[in-house]
PDB file of C-alpha atoms in Angstrom:
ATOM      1  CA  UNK A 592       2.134 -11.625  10.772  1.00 61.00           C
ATOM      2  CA  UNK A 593       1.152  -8.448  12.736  1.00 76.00           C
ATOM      3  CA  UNK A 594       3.306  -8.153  16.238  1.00 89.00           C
ATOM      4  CA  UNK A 595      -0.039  -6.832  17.495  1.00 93.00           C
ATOM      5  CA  UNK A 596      -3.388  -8.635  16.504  1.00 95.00           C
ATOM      6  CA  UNK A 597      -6.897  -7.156  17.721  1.00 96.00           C
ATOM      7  CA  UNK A 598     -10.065  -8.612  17.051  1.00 96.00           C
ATOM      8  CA  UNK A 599     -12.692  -8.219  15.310  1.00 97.00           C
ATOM      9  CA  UNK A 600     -12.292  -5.470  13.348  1.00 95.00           C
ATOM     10  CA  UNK A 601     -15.357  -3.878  13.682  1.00 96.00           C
ATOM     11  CA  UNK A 602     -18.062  -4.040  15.831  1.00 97.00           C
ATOM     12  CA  UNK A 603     -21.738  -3.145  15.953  1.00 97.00           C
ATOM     13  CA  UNK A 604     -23.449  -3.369  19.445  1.00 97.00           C
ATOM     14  CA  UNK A 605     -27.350  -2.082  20.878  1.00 97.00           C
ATOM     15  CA  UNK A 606     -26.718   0.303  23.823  1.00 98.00           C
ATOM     16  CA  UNK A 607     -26.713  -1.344  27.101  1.00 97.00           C
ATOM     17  CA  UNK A 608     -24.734  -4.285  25.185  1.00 97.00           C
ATOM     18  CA  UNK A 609     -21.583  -5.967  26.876  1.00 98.00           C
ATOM     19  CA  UNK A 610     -19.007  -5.322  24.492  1.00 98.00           C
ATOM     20  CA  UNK A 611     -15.061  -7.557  24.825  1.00 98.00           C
ATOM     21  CA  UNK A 612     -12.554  -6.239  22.236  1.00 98.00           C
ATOM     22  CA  UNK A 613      -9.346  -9.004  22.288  1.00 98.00           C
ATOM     23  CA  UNK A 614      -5.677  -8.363  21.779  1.00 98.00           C
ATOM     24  CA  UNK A 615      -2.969 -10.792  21.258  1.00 97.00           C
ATOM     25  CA  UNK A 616       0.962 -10.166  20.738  1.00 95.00           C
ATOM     26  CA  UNK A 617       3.793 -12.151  19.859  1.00 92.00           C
ATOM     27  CA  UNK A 618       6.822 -10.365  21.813  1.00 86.00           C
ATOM     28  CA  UNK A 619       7.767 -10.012  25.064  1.00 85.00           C
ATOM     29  CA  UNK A 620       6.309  -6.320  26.339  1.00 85.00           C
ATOM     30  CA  UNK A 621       6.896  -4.451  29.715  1.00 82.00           C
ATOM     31  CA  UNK A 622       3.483  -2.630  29.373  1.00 87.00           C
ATOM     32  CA  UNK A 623       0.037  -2.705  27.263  1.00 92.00           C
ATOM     33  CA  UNK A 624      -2.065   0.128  26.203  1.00 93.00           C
ATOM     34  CA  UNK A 625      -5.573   0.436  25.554  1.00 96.00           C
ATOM     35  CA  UNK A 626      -6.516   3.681  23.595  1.00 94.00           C
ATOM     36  CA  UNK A 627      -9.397   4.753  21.820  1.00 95.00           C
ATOM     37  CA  UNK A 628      -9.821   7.166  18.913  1.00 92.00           C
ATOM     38  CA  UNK A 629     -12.556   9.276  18.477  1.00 87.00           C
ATOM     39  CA  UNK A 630     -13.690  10.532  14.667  1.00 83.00           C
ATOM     40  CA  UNK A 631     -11.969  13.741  14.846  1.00 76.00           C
ATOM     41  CA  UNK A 632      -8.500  11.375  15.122  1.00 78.00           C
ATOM     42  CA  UNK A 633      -7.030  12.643  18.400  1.00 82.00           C
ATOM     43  CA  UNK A 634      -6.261   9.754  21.048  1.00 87.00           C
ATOM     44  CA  UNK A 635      -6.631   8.920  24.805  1.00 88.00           C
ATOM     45  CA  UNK A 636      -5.269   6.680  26.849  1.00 89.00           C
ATOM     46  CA  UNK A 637      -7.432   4.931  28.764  1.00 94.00           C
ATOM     47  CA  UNK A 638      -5.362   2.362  30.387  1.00 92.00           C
ATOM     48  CA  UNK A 639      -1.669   1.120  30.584  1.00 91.00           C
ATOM     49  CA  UNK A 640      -0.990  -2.544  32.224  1.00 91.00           C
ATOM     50  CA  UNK A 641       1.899  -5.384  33.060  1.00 88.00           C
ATOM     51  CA  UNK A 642      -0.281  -7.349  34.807  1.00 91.00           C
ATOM     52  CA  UNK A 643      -3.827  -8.131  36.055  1.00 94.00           C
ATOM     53  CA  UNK A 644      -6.949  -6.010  35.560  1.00 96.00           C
ATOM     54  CA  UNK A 645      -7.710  -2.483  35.680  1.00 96.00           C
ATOM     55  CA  UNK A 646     -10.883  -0.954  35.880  1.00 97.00           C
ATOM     56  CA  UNK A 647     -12.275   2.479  35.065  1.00 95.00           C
ATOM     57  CA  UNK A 648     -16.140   3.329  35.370  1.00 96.00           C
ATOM     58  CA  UNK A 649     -17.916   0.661  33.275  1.00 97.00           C
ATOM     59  CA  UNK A 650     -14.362  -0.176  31.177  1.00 97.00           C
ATOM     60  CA  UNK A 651     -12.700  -3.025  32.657  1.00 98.00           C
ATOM     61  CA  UNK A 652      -8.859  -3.982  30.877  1.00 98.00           C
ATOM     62  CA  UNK A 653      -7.385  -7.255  31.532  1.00 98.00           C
ATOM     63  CA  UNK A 654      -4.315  -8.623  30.308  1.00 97.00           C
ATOM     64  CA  UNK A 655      -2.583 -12.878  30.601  1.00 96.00           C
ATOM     65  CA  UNK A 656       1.054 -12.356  30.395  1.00 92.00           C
ATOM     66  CA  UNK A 657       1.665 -15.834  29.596  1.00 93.00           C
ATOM     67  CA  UNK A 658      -1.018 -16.086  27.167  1.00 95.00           C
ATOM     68  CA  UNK A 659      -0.152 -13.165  25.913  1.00 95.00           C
ATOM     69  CA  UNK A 660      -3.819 -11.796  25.220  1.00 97.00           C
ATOM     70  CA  UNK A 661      -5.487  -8.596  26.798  1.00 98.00           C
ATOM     71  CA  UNK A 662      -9.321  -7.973  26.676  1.00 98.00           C
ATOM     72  CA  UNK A 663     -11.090  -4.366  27.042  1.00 98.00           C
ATOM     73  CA  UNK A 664     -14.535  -4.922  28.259  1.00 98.00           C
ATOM     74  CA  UNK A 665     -17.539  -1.642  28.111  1.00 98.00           C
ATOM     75  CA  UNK A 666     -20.278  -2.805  30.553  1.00 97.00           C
ATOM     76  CA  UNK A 667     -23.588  -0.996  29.638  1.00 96.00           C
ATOM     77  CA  UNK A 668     -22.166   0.219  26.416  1.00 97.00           C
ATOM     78  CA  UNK A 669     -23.306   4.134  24.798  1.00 97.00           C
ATOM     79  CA  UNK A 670     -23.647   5.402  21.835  1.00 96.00           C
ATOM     80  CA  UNK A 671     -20.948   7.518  23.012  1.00 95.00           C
ATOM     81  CA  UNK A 672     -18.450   4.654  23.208  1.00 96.00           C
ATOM     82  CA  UNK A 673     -18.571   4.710  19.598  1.00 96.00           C
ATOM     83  CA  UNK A 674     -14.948   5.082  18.497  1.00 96.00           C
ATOM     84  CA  UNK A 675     -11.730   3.792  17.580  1.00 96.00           C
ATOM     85  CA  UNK A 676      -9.887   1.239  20.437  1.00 97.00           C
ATOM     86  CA  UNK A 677      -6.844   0.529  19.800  1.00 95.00           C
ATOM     87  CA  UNK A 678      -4.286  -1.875  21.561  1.00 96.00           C
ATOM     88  CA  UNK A 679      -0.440  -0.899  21.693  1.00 92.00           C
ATOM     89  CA  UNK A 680       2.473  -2.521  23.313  1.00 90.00           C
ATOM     90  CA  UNK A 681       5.668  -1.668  24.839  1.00 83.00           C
ATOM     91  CA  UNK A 682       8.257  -4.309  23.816  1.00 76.00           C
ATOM     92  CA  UNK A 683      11.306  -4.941  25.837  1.00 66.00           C
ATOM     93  CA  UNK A 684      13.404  -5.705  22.542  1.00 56.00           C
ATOM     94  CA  UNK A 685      15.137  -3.912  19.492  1.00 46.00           C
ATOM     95  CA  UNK A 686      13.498  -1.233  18.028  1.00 46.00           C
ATOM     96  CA  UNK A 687      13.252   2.706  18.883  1.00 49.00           C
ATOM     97  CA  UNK A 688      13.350   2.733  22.591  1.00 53.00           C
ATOM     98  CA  UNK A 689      10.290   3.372  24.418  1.00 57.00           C
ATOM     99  CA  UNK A 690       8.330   2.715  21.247  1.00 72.00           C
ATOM    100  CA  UNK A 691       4.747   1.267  21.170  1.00 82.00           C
ATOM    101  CA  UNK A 692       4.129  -1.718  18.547  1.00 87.00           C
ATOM    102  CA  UNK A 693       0.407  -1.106  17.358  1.00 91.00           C
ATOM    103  CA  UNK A 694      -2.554  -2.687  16.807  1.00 93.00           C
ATOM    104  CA  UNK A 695      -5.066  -1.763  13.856  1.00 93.00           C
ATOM    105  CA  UNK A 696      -7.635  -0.806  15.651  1.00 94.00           C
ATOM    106  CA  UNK A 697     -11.389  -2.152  16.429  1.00 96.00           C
ATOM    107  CA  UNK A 698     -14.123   0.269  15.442  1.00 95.00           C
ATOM    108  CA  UNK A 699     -16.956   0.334  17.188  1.00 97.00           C
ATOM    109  CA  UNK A 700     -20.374   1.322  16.788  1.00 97.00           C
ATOM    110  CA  UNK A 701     -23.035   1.637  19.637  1.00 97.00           C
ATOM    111  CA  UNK A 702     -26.714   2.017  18.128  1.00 97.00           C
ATOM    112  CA  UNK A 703     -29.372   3.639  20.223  1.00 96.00           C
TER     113      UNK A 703
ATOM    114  CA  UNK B 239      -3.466  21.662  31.751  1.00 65.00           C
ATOM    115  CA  UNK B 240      -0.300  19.745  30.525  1.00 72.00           C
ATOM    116  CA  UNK B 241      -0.701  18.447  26.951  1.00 90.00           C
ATOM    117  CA  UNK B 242      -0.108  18.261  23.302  1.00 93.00           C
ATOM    118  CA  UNK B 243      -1.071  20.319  21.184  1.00 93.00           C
ATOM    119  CA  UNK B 244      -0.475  19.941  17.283  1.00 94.00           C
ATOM    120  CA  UNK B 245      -1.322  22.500  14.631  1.00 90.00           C
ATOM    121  CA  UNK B 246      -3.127  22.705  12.565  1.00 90.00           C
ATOM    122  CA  UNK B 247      -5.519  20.217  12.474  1.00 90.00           C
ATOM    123  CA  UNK B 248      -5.966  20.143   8.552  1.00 92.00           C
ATOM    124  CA  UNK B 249      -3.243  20.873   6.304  1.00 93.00           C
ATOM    125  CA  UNK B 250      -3.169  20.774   2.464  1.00 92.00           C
ATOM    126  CA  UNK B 251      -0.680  21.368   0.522  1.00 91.00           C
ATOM    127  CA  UNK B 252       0.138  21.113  -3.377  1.00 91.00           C
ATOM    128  CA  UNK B 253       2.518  18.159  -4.696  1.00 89.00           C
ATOM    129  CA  UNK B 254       6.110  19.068  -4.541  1.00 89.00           C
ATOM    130  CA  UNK B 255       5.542  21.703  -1.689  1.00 91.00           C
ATOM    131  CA  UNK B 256       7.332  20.959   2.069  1.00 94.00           C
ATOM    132  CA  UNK B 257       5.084  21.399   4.637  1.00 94.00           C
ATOM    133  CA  UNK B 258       5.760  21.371   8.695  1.00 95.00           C
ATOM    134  CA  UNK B 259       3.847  20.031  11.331  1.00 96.00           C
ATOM    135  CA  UNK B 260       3.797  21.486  14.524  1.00 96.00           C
ATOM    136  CA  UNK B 261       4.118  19.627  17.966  1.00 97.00           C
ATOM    137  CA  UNK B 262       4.118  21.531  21.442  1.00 97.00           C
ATOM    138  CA  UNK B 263       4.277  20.082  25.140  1.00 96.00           C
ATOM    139  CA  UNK B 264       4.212  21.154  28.429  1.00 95.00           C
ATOM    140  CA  UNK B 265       4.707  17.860  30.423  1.00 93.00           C
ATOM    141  CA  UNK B 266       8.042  18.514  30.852  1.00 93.00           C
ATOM    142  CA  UNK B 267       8.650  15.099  29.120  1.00 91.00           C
ATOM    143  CA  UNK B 268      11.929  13.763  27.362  1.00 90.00           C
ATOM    144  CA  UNK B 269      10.952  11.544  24.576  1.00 90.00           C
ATOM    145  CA  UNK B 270       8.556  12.635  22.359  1.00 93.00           C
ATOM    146  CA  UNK B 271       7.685  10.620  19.047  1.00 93.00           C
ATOM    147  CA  UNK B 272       5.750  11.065  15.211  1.00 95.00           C
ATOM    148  CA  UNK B 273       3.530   8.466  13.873  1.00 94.00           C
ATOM    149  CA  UNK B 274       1.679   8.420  10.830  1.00 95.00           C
ATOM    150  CA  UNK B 275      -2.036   6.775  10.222  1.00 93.00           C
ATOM    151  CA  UNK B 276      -3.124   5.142   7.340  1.00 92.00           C
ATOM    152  CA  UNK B 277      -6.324   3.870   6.848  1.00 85.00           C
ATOM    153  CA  UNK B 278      -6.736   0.244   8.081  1.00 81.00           C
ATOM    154  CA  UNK B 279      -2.872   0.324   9.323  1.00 84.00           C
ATOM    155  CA  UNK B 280      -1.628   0.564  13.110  1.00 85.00           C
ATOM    156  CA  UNK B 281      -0.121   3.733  13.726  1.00 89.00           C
ATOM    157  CA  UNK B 282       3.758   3.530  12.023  1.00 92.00           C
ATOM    158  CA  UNK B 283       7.308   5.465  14.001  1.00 92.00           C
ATOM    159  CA  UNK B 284       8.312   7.814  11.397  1.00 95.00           C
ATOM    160  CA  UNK B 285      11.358   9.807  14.347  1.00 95.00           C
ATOM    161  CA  UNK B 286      11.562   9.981  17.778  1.00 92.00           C
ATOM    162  CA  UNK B 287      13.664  11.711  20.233  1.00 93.00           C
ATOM    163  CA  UNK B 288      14.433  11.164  23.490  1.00 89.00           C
ATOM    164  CA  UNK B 289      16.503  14.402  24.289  1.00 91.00           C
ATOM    165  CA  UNK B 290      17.109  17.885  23.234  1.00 95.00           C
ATOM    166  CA  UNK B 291      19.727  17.728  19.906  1.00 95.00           C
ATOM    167  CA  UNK B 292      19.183  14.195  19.559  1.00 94.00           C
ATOM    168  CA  UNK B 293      16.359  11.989  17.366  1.00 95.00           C
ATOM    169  CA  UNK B 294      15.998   8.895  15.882  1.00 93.00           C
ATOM    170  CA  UNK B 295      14.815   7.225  12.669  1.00 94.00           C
ATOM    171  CA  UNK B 296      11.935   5.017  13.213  1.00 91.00           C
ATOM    172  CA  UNK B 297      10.536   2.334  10.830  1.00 89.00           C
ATOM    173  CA  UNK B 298       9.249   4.961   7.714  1.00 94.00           C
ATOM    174  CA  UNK B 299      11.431   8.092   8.238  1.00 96.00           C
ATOM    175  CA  UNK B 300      12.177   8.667   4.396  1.00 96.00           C
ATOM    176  CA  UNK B 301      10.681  11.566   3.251  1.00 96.00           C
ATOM    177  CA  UNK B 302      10.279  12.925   6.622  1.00 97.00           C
ATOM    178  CA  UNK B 303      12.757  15.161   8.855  1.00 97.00           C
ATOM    179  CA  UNK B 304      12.306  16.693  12.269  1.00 98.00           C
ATOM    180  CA  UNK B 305      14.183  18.810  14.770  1.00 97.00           C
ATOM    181  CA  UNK B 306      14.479  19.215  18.490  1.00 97.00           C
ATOM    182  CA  UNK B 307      16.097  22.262  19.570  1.00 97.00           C
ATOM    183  CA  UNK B 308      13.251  22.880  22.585  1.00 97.00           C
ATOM    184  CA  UNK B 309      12.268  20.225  25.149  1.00 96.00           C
ATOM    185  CA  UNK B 310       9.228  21.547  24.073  1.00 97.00           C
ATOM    186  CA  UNK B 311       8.870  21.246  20.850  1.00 97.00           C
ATOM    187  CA  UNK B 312       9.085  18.726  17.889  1.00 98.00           C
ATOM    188  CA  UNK B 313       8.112  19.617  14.420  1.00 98.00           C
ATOM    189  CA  UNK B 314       7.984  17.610  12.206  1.00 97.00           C
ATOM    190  CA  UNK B 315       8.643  18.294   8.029  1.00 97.00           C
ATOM    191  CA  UNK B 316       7.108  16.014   5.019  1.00 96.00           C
ATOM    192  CA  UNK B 317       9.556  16.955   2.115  1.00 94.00           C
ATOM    193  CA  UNK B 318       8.999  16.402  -1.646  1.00 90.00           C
ATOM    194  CA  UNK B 319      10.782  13.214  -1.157  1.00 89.00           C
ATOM    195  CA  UNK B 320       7.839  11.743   0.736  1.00 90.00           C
ATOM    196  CA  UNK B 321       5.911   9.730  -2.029  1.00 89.00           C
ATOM    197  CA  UNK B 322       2.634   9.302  -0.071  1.00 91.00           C
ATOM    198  CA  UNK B 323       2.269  12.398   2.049  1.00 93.00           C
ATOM    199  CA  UNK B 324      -1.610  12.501   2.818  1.00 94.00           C
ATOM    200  CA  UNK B 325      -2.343  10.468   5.762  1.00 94.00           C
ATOM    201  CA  UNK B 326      -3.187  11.610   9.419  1.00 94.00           C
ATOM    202  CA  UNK B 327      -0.325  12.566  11.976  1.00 95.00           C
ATOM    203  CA  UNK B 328       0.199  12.175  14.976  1.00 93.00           C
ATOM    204  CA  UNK B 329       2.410  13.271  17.914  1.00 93.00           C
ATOM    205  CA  UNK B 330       2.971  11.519  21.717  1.00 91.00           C
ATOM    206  CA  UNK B 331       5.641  12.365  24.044  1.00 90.00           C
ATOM    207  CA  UNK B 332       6.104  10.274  27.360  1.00 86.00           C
ATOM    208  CA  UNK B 333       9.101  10.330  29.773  1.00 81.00           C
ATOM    209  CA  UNK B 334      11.981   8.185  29.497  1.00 72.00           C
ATOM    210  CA  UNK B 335      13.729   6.011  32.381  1.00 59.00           C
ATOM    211  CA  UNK B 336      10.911   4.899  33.603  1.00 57.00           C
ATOM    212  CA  UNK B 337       9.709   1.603  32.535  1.00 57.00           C
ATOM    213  CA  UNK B 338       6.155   1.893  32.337  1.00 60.00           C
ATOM    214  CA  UNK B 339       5.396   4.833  31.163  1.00 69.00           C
ATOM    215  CA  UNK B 340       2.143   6.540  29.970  1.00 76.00           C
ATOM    216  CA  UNK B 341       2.223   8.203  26.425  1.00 80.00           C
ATOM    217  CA  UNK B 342       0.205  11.497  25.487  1.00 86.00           C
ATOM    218  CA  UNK B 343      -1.264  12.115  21.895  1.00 88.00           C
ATOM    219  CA  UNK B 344      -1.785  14.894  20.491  1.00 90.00           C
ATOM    220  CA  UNK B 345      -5.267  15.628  18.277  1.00 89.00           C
ATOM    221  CA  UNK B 346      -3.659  14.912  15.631  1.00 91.00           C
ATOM    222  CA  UNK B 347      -3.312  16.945  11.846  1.00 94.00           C
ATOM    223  CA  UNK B 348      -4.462  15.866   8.789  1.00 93.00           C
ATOM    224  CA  UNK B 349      -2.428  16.781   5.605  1.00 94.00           C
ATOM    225  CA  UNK B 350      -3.726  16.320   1.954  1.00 94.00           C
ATOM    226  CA  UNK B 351      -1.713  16.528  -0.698  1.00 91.00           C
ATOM    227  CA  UNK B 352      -2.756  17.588  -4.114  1.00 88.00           C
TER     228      UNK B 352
END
């Protein structure tokens, strides 16, 4: 079983759609990332979080430490949303230090 | 403006051939990292260092090797040795000692192998 778990996969939406991509993880973390991907492959950060919600224009990130489950919410989506979102976690144990446990990604798709 | 830049963005190469990937930043950060992309995979640690002189395996270093003799700089080799070199790379650096930290990407390169 993946550390990091998004869902769904892939995701169509009509523009002005409400869109909620959903991450889970099984290990303790001291930080979650929400990135997204666009086709030429290069990657931005949109938003890093312990706790609480975060909100930037219309894309909101939430995260429930206990339940351990963030959500990344695009109010009024655009076609220009279209990309690659990916969730990524710091963990507090083992591993390279520093390093962020992956998620595989959710495409999405915004049709005009 | 601060960033990472990696060159070149495509790379191909024949089978057998080394090939280097190059990784520049000017954040001034300590730890910088390579990950490789698959398609339909999460994004897997191939080396990472966190100071000049000093790097780390990560979870699919054979066939790989890297350097850091510049804060700045961390290239990053696919040898012979590397069974399944084509795949998308990518490069982040963040700073280290602090917690929560925010990681940089670079755009990325592309290497084919044929």
């Amino acid at each position: 079983k993946n550390e990091v778990e998004q869902s769904p996969q892939n995701l169509t939406a009509q523009e002005g759609e409400f869109i909620t991509i959903n991450c889970s993880y099984s290990v303790g973390i001291s930080a979650l990332h929400w990135l997204q991907q666009h086709p030429g492959g290069g990657i931005v950060s949109l938003f890093m979080l312990s706790s609480g919600k975060k909100k930037h224009g219309r894309l909101i990130a939430t995260i429930n430490i206990q339940e351990k489950h963030s959500s990344l919410h695009i109010t009024a989506s655009h076609p220009r949303d279209s990309a690659v979102y990916i969730c990524a976690v710091r963990s507090y144990y083992g591993g390279s230090q520093g390093n962020l446990i992956f998620g595989k990604g959710t495409k999405l798709s915004v049709k005009p | 403006d601060g960033g990472i830049t990696q060159s070149p963005k495509y790379l191909f190469r024949k089978e057998g051939q080394n090939v280097t990937l190059s990784c520049e930043q000017n954040l001034n950060h300590d730890a910088m990292y390579w990950y490789r992309q698959d398609p339909g995979q999460g994004l897997r640690l191939i080396y990472y260092s966190q100071i000049v002189n000093d790097f780390q395996k990560g979870d699919i270093a054979e066939g790989y090797s890297v350097s850091r003799e510049k804060k700045e700089s961390f290239p990053l080799t696919v040898t012979s040795a590397q069974k399944n070199p084509t795949a998308f790379y990518l490069c982040a650096s963040s700073t280290t000692g602090v917690p929560n930290t925010e990681a940089f990407f670079g755009q990325g390169t592309r290497l084919t192998v044929v």
